[in-house]
Every structure is written in structure tokens, then in C-alpha cells.
PDB file of C-alpha atoms and ligand atoms in Angstrom:
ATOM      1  CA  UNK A   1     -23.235  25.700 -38.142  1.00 80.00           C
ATOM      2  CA  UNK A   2     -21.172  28.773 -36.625  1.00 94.00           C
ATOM      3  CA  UNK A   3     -22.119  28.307 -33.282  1.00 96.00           C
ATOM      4  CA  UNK A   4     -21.672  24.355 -33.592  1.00 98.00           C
ATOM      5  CA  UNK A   5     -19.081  23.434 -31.164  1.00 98.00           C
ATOM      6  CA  UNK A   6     -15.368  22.165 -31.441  1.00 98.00           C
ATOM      7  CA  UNK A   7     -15.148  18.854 -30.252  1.00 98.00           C
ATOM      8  CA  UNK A   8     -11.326  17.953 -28.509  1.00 98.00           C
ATOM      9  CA  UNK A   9     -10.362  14.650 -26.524  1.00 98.00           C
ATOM     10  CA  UNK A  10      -8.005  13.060 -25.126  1.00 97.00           C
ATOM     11  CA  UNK A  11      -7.067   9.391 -23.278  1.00 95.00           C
ATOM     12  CA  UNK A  12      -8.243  11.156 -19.749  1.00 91.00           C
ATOM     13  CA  UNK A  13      -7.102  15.181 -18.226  1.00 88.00           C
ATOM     14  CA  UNK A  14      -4.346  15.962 -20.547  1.00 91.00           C
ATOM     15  CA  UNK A  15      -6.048  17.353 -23.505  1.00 95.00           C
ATOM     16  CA  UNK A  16      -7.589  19.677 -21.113  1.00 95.00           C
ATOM     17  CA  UNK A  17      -4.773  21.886 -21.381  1.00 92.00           C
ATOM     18  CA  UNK A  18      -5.385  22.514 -25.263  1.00 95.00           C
ATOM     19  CA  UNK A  19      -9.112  23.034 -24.220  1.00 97.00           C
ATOM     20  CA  UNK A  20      -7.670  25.853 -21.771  1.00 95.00           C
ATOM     21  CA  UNK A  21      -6.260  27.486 -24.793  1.00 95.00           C
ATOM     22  CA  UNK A  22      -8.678  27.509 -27.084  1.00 97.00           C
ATOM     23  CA  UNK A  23     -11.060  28.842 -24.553  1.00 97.00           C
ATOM     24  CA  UNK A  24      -8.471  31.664 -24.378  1.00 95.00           C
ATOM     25  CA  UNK A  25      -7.975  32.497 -28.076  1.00 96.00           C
ATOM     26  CA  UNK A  26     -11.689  31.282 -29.209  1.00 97.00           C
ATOM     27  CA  UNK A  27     -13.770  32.866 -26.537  1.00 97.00           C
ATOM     28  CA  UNK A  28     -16.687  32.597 -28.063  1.00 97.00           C
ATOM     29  CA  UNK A  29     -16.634  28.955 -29.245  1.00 98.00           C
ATOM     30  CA  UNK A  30     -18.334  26.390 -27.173  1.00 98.00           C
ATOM     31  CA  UNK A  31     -16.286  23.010 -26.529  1.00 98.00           C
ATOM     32  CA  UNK A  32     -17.336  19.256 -26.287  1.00 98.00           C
ATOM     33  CA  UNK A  33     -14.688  17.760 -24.370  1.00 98.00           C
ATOM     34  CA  UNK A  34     -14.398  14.107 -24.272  1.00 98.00           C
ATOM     35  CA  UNK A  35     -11.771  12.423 -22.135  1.00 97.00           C
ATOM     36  CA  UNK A  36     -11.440   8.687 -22.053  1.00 97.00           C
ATOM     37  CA  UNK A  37     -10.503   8.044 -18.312  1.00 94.00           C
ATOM     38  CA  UNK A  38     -11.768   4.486 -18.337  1.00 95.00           C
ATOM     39  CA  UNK A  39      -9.347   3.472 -21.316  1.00 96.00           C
ATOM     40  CA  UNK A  40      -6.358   6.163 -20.215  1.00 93.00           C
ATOM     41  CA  UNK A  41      -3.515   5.362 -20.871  1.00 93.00           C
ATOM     42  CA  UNK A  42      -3.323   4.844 -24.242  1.00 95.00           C
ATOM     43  CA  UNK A  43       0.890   5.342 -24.143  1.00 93.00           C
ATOM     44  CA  UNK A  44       1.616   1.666 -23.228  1.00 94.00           C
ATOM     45  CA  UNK A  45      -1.115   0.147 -26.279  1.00 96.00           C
ATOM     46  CA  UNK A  46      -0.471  -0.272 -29.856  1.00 96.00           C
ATOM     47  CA  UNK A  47      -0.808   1.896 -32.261  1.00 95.00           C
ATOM     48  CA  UNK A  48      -3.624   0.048 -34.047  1.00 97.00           C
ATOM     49  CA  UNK A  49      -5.253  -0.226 -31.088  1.00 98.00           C
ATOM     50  CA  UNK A  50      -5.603   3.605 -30.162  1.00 98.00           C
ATOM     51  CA  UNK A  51      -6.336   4.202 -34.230  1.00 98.00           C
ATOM     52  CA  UNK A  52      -9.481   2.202 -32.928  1.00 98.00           C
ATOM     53  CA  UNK A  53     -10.186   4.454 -30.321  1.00 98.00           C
ATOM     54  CA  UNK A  54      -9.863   7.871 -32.034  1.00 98.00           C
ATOM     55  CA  UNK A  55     -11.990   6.672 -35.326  1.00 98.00           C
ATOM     56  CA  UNK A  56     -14.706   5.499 -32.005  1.00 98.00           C
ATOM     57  CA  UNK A  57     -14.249   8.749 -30.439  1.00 98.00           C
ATOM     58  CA  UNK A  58     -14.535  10.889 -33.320  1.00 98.00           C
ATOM     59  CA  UNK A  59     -17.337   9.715 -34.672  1.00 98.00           C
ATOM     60  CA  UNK A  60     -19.039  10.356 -31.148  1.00 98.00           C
ATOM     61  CA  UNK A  61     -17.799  13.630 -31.346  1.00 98.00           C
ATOM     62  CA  UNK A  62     -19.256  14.048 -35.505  1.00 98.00           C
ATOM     63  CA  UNK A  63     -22.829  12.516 -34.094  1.00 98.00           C
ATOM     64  CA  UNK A  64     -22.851  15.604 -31.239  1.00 97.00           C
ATOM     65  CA  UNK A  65     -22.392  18.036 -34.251  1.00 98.00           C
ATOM     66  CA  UNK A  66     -19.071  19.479 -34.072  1.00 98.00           C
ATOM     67  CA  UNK A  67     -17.844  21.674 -36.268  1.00 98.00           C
ATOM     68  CA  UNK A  68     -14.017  20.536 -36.311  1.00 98.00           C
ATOM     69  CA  UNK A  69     -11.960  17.890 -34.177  1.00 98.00           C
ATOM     70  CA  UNK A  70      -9.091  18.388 -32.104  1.00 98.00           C
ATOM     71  CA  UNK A  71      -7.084  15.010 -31.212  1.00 98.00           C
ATOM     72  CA  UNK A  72      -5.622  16.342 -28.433  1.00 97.00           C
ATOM     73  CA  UNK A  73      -3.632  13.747 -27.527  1.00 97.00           C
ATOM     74  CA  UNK A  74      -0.084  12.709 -29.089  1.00 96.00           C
ATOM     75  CA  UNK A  75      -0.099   9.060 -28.849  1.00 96.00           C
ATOM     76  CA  UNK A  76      -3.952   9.315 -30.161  1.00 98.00           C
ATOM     77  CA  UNK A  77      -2.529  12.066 -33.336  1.00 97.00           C
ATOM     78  CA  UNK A  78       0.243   9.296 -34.001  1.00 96.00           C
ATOM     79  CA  UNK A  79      -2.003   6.478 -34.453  1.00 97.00           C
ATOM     80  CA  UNK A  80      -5.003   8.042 -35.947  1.00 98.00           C
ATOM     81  CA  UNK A  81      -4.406  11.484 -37.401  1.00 98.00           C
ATOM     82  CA  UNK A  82      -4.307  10.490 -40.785  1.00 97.00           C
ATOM     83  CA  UNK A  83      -7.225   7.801 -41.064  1.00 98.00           C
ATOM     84  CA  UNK A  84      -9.670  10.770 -39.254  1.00 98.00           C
ATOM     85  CA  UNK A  85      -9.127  12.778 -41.667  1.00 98.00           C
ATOM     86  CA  UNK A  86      -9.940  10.493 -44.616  1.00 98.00           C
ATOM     87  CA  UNK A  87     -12.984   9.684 -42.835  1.00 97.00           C
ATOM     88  CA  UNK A  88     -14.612  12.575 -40.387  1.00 98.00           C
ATOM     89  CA  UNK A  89     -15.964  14.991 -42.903  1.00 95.00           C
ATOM     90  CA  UNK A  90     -15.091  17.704 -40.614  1.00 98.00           C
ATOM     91  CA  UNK A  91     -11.582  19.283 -40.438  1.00 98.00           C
ATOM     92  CA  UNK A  92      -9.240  17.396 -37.528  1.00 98.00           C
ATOM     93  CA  UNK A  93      -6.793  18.803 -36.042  1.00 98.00           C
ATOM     94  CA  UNK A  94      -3.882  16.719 -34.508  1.00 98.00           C
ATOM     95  CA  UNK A  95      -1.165  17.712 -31.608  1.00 97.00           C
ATOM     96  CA  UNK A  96       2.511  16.947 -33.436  1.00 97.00           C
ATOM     97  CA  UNK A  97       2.790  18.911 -36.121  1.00 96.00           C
ATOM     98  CA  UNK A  98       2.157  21.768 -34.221  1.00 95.00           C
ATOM     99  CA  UNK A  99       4.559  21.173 -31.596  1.00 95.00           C
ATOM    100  CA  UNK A 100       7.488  20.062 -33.977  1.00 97.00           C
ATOM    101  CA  UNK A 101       7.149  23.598 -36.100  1.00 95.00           C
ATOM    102  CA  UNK A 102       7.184  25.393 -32.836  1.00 95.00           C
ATOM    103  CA  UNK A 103      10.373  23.631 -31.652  1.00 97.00           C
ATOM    104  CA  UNK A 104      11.919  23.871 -35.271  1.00 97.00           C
ATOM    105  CA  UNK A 105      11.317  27.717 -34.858  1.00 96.00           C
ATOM    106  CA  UNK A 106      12.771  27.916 -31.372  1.00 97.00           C
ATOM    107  CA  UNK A 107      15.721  25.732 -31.735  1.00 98.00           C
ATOM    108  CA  UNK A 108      19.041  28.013 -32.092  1.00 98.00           C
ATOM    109  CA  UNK A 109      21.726  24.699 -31.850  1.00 98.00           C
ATOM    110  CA  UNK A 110      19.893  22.256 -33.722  1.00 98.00           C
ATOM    111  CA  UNK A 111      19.379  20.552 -31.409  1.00 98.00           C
ATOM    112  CA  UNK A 112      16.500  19.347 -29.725  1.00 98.00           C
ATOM    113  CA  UNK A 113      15.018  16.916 -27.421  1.00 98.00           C
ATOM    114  CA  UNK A 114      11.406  15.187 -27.577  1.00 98.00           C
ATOM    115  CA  UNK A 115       9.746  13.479 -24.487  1.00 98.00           C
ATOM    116  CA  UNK A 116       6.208  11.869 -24.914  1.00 96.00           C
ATOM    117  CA  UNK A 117       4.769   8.400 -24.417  1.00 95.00           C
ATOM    118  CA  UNK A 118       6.206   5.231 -25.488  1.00 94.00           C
ATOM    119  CA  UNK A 119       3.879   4.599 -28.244  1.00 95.00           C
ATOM    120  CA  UNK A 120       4.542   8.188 -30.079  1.00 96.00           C
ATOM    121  CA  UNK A 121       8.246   7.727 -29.254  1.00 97.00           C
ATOM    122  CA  UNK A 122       8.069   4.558 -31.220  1.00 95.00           C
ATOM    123  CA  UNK A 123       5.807   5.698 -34.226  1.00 96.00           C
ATOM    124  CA  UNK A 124       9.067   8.455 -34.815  1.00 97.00           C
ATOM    125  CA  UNK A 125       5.881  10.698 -35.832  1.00 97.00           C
ATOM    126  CA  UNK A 126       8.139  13.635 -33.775  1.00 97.00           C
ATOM    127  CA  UNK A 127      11.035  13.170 -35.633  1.00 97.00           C
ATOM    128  CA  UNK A 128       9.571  13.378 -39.155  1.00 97.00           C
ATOM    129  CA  UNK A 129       7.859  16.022 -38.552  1.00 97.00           C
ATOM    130  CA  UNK A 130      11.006  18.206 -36.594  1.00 98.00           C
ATOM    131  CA  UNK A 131      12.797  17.092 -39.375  1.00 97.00           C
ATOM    132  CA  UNK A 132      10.587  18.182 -42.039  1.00 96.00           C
ATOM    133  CA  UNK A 133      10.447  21.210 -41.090  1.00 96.00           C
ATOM    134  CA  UNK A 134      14.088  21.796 -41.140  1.00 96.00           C
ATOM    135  CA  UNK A 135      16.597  18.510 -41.557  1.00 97.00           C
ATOM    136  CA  UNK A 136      19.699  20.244 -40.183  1.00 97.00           C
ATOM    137  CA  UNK A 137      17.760  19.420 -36.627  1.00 98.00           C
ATOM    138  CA  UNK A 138      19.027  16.342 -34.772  1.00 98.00           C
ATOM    139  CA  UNK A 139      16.399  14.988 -32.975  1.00 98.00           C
ATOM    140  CA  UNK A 140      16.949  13.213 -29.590  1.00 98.00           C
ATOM    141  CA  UNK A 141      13.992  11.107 -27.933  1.00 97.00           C
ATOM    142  CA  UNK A 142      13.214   9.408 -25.163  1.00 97.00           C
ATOM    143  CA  UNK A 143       9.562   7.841 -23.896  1.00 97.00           C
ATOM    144  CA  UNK A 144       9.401   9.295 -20.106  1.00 97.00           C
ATOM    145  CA  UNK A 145       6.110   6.784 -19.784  1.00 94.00           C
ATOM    146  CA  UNK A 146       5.811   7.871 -16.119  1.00 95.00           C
ATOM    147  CA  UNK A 147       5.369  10.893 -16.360  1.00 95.00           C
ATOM    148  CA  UNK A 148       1.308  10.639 -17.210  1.00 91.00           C
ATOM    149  CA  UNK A 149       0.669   9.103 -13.886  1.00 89.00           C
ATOM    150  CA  UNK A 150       3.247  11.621 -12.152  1.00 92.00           C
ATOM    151  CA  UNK A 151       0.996  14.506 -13.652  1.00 90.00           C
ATOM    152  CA  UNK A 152      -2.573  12.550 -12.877  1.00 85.00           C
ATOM    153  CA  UNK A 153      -0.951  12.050  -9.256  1.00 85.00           C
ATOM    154  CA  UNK A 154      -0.339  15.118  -8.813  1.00 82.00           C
ATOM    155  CA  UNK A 155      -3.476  16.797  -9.483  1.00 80.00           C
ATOM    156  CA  UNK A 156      -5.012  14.446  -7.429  1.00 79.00           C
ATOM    157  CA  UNK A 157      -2.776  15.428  -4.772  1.00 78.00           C
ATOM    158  CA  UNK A 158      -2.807  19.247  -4.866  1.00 74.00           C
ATOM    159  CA  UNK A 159      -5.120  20.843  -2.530  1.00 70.00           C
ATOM    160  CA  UNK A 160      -6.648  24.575  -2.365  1.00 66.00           C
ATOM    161  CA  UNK A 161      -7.677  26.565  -4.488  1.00 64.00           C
ATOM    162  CA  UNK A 162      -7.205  25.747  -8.343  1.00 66.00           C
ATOM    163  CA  UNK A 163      -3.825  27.432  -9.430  1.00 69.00           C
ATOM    164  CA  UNK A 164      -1.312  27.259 -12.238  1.00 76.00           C
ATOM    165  CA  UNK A 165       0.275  24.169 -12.234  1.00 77.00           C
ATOM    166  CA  UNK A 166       2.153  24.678 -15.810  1.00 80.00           C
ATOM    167  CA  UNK A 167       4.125  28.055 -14.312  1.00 79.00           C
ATOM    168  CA  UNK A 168       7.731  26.975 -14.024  1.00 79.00           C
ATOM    169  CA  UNK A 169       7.048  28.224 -10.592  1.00 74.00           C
ATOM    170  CA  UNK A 170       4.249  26.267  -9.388  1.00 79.00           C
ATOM    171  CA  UNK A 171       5.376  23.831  -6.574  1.00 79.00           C
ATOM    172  CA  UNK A 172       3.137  21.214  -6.704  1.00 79.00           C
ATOM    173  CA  UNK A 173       4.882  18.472  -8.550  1.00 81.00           C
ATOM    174  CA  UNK A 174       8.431  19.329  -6.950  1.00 85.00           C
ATOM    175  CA  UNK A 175       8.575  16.376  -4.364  1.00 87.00           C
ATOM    176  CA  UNK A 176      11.627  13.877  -4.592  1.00 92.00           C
ATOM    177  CA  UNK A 177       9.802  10.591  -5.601  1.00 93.00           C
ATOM    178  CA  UNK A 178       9.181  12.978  -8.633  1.00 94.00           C
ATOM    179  CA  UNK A 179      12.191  14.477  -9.178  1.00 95.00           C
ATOM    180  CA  UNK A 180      13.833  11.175  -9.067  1.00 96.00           C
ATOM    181  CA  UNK A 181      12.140   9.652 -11.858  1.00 97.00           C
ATOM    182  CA  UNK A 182      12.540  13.362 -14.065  1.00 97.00           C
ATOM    183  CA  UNK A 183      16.152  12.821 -13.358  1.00 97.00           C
ATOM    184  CA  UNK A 184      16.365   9.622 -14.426  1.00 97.00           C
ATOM    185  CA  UNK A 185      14.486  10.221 -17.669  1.00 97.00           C
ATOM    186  CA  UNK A 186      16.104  14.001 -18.765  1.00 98.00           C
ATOM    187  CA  UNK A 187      19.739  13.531 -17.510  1.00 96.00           C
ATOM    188  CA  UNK A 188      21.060  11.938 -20.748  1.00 95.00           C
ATOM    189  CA  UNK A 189      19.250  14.311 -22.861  1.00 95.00           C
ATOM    190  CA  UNK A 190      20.180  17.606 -20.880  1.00 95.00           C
ATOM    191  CA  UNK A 191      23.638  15.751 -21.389  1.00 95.00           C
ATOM    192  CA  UNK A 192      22.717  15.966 -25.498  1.00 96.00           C
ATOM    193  CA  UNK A 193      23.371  19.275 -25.139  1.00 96.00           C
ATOM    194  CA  UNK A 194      19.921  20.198 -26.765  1.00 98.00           C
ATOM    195  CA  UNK A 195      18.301  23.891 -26.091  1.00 98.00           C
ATOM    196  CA  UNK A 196      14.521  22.729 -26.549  1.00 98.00           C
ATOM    197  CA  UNK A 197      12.781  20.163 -25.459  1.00 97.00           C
ATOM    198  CA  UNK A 198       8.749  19.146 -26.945  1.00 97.00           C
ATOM    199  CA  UNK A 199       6.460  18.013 -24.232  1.00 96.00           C
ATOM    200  CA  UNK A 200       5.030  15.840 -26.370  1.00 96.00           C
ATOM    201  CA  UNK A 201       2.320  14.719 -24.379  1.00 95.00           C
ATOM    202  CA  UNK A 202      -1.082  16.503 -23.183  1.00 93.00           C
ATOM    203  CA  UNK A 203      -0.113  15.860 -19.860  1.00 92.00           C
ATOM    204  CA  UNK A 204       2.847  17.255 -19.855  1.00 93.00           C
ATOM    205  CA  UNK A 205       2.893  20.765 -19.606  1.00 91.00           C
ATOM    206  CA  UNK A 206       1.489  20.145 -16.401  1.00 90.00           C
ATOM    207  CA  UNK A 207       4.899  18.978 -15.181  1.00 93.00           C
ATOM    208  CA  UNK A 208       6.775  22.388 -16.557  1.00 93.00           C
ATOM    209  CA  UNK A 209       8.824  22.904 -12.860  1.00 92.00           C
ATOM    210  CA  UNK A 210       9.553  19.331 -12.734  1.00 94.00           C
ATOM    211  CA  UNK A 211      11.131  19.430 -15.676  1.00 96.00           C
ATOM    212  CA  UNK A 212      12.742  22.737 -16.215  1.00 95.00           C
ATOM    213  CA  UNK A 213      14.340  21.677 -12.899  1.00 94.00           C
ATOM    214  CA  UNK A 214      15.905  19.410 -14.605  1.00 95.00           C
ATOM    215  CA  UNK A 215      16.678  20.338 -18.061  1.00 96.00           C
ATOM    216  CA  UNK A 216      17.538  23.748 -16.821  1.00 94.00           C
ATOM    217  CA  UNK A 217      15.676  27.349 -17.360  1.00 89.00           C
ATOM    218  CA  UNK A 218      17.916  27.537 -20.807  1.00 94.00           C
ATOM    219  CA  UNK A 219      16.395  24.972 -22.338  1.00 97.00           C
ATOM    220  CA  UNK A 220      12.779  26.111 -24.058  1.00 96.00           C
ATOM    221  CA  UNK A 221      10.015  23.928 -22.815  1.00 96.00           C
ATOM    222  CA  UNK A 222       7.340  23.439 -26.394  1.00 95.00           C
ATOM    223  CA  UNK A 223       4.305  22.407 -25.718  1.00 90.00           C
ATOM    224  CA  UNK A 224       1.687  22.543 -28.710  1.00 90.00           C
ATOM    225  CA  UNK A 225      -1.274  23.789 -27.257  1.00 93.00           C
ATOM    226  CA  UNK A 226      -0.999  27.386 -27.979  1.00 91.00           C
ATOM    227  CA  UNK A 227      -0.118  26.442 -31.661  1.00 90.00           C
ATOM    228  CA  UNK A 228      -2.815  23.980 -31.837  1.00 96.00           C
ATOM    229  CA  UNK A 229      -5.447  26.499 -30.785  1.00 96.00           C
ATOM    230  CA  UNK A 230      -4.290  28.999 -33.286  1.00 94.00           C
ATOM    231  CA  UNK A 231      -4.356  26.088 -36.047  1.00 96.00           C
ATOM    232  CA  UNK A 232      -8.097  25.885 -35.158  1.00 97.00           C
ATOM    233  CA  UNK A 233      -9.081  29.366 -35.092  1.00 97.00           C
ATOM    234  CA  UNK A 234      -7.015  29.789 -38.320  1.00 97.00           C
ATOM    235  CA  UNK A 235      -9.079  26.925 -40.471  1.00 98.00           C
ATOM    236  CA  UNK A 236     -12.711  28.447 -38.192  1.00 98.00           C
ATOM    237  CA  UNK A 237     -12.049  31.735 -40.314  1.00 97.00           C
ATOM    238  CA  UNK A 238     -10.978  30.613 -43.462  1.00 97.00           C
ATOM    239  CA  UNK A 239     -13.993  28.308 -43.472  1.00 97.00           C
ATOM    240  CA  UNK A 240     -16.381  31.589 -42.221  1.00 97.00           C
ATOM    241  CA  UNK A 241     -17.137  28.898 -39.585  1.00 97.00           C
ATOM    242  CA  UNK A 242     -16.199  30.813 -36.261  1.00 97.00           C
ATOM    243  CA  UNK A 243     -18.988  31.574 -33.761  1.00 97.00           C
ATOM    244  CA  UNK A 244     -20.705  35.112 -33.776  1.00 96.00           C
ATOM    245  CA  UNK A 245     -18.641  37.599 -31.616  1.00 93.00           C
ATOM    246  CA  UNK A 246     -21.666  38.097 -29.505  1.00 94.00           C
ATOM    247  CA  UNK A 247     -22.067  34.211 -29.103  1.00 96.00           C
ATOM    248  CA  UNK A 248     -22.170  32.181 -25.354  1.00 96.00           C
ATOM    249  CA  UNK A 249     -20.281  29.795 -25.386  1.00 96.00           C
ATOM    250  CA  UNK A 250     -21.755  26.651 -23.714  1.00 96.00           C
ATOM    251  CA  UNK A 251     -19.183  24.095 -22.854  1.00 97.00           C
ATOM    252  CA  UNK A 252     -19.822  20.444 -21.926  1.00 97.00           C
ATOM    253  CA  UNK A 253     -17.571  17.771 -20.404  1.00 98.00           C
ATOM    254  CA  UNK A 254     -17.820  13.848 -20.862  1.00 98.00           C
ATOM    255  CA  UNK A 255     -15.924  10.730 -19.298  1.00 97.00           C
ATOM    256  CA  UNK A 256     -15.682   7.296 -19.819  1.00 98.00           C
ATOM    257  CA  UNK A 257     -14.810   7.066 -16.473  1.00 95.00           C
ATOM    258  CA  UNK A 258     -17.324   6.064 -14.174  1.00 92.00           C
ATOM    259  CA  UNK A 259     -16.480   8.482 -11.582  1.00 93.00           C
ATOM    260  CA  UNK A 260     -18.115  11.772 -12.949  1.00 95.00           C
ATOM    261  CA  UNK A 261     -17.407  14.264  -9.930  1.00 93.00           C
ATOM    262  CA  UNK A 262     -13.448  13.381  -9.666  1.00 90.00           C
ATOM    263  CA  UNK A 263     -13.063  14.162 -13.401  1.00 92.00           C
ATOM    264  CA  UNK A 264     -15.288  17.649 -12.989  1.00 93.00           C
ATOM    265  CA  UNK A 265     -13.005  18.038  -9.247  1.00 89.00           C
ATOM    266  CA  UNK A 266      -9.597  17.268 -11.050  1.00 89.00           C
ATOM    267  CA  UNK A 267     -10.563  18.250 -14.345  1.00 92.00           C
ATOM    268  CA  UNK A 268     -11.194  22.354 -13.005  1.00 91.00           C
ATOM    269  CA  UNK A 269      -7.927  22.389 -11.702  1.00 88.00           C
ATOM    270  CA  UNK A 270      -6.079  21.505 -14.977  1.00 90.00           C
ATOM    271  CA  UNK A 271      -8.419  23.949 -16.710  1.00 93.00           C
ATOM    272  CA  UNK A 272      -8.100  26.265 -14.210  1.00 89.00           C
ATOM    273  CA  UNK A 273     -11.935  27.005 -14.383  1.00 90.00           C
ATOM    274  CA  UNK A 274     -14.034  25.613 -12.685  1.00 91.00           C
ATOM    275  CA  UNK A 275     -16.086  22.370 -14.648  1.00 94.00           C
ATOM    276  CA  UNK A 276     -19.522  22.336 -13.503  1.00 90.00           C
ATOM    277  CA  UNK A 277     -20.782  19.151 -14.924  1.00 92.00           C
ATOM    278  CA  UNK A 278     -19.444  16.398 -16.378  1.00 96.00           C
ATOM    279  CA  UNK A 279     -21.731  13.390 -17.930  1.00 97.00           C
ATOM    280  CA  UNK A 280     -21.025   9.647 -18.277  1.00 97.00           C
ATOM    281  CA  UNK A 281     -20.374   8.253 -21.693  1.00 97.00           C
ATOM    282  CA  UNK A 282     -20.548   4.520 -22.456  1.00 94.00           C
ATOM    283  CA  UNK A 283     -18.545   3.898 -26.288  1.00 90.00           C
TER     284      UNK A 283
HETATM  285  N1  DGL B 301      -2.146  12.773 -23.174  1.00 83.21           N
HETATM  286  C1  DGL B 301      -1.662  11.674 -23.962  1.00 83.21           C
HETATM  287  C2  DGL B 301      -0.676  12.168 -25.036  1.00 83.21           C
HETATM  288  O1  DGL B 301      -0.642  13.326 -25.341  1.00 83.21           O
HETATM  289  C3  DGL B 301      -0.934  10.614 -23.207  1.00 83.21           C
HETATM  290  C4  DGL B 301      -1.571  10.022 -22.042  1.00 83.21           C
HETATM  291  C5  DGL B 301      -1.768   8.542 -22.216  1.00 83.21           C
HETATM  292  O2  DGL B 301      -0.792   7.756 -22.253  1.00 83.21           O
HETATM  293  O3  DGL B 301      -2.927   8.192 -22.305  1.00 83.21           O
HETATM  294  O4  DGL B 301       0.067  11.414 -25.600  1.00 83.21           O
END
């Protein structure tokens, strides 16, 4: 059971980025990763609809023999967070509540903005849980619904060697068809005068320049991925569940999608490791 993996997903490449971090805080855990490409993106569907999915994918991920799920997805935590966890008997981990304690504890104005798809913009999941952590916050939202198929572009588009596309000073999404579209989206909340903003999408921190460009270096940029990794490591060791020290980690990568080497060739570079393999999984 210790070495049993942790199984995270996502709609497609987004959830990666919580992979990348609990490879860095877990190094000894191996990782199922699951992204569903084929179905991505789940922003524009209802809510019922991508409850479907996650119950689908998690029980894919319980029959591989995972030890604990990650939803790493927002949209996919909004819809189906609570109805995994009454029936996965494995602990599951979701994306918001992570991300709105962060932002509650980096907030000095009170005031701060969300961004993530339309459908976890709409299911105010962000809100109550900002809010619930401290109600003098006022919340300010906005779906930026573009900006998952800004961040798949530009992976797709970046060439070279793999690098760090969620540095505030990497330069691959900075290109004015981009920036147009960020500026559409974050001028009336830079205008709310808030001092953090959640990237409250899996995709998102990939678009950290982009934005901060924007916004402005003041405001903090959240993202929940470091949180969400320490969530899992915390519940590993108070279950006596985390791998030996000594362990080697053996990670595998699966896609609905049917084209397996573009996911392992895009997938690396938001890892930043490289993916070796990546199987074909039909739900
Ligand atoms: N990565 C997903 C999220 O965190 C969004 C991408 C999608 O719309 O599928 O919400």
C-alpha cells in the first residue's frame, strides 16, 4: 500500500503542473497521471456533465490502485469534489480550497481577484471558499475562458529545449494576439484595485508573464499547486501511507487523446521533465 501510487488528472496538460509539484515535495511517490485530452475542455460543459467525468475518471484511477486522488482540475473539483469523496474510498484531494486559503493568507487589502473557467466561475465554488476563510474579503471574478487554449497554444508553439514557462520571466506566451485577449479579460479587475489574483485554473500558471503583465508585478499571482501538494503529503503521513524514503518512484502517463506522442512531446515541457511514455486510454 505505501508504495501504491497517487493518482492526479485533469481535462488535458493543466493538471500537469500540480504533478510537477508533487514530484518536487513527494520524491519518492510514483504518479498515475491521467489527462482527458479527447474530452478537454471541460470549462464550457455543465457542471453535471463534468461530475460524470470525474466519478468515470476516478474510478479508473481506484481500479489502477492508487493510494489517494488528486482532481487537479478546478472546473472538475467544482463539479465533482464532493460526490468523489462520498464514493472513492480513498482520500481525494480537490484544487479550490487550496488556492482560496492561500489567497486569503496573502491578501493585505481585502481584496482579491479570481480568474478560472466559465463553469467554476459560475458554480461561485471560489468565492465560498475565499470567503470562508475570512468574510471581510471581497471577491471579484471573472471567467477568462480563453485562456486554456492560449496556454495549450502556446506550448504547442514553443520550441527548444523544455524551459520554465510559469517564471514571470519566461517569454513564450508574450505575443500581442495574447496580450490582447489578457487585456481584455484583467483590465477591469486590475481596475478593482485587488492585490491578488487566484489562477484558478490548472492551466494557468502557465500564463504567469502574460498575466503579471497585465495585472502588474504588485499583484500576487496564487496558484494552488504548491498547497495542493503539501495537502497530499500532509494526509500520506498522517495515514503512515507515504512511500519508503528509499522507494523509485515509477511514474506513468495516460490520454484519452488519440495522439499519444504530442501529449508525451507537450506534456515534458509543462512538466519540465521529460515524459517518456504515455499510453492510450479508452473510458
Ligand atoms: N485545467 C482545467 C481547470 O483547472 C480547465 C481546463 C478546461 O477547461 O478543461 O479548470
Amino acid at each position: 500500500m505505501r508504495e501504491a501510487p497517487v493518482g492526479i488528472f485533469d481535462s488535458g496538460f493543466g493538471g500537469l503542473t500540480v504533478a510537477r509539484k508533487v514530484m518536487q515535495i513527494l520524491p519518492q511517490e510514483s504518479i498515475v497521471y491521467f489527462g482527458d485530452t479527447l474530452r478537454c475542455p471541460y470549462g464550457p460543459r455543465s457542471l453535471e456533465e463534468v461530475d460524470g467525468f470525474v466519478q468515470q475518471i476516478g474510478s479508473w484511477l481506484v481500479a489502477q490502485g492508487v493510494k489517494l486522488v488528486v482532481i487537479a482540475c478546478n472546473t472538475a473539483t467544482a463539479a465533482g469534489l464532493a460526490h468523489a469523496r462520498q464514493v472513492f474510498d480513498v482520500p481525494v484531494v480537490g484544487v479550490i480550497e487550496p488556492g482560496a486559503h492561500a489567497a486569503a493568507h496573502a491578501t493585505r487589502n481585502q481584496r482579491v481577484g479570481v480568474i478560472a473557467t466559465k463553469a467554476t466561475i459560475e458554480s461561485n465554488a471560489y468565492t465560498r471558499a475565499i470567503r470562508s476563510s475570512d468574510s471581510g474579503i471581497t471577491v471579484f471574478s471573472t471567467a477568462t475562458p480563453r485562456f486554456v487554449e492560449i496556454a495549450e497554444q502556446g506550448v504547442r508553439m514553443a520550441e527548444g529545449p523544455i524551459e520554465n514557462y510559469t517564471s514571470l520571466a519566461s517569454k513564450v506566451y508574450i505575443r500581442p494576439a495574447f496580450q490582447e485577449i489578457a487585456q481584455e479579460y484583467l483590465e477591469p479587475l486590475r481596475r478593482c484595485g485587488i492585490d491578488t489574483l487566484v489562477l484558478g485554473c490548472t492551466h494557468f500558471p502557465l500564463l504567469k508573464a502574460l498575466i503579471g503583465g497585465v495585472v502588474g508585478r504588485n499583484v500576487v499571482l496564487v496558484s494552488s499547486a504548491t498547497e495542493v501538494a503539501r495537502e497530499v503529503c500532509g494526509i500520506l503521513v498522517e495515514r503512515g501511507a507515504t512511500a519508503p524514503a528509499d522507494h523509485v518512484p515509477e511514474h506513468r502517463f495516460f490520454t484519452t487523446g488519440t495522439d499519444v506522442d504530442e501529449f508525451r512531446r507537450f506534456g515534458s515541457r509543462v512538466l519540465q521533465a521529460p515524459i517518456t511514455e504515455v499510453s492510450h486510454v479508452e473510458l
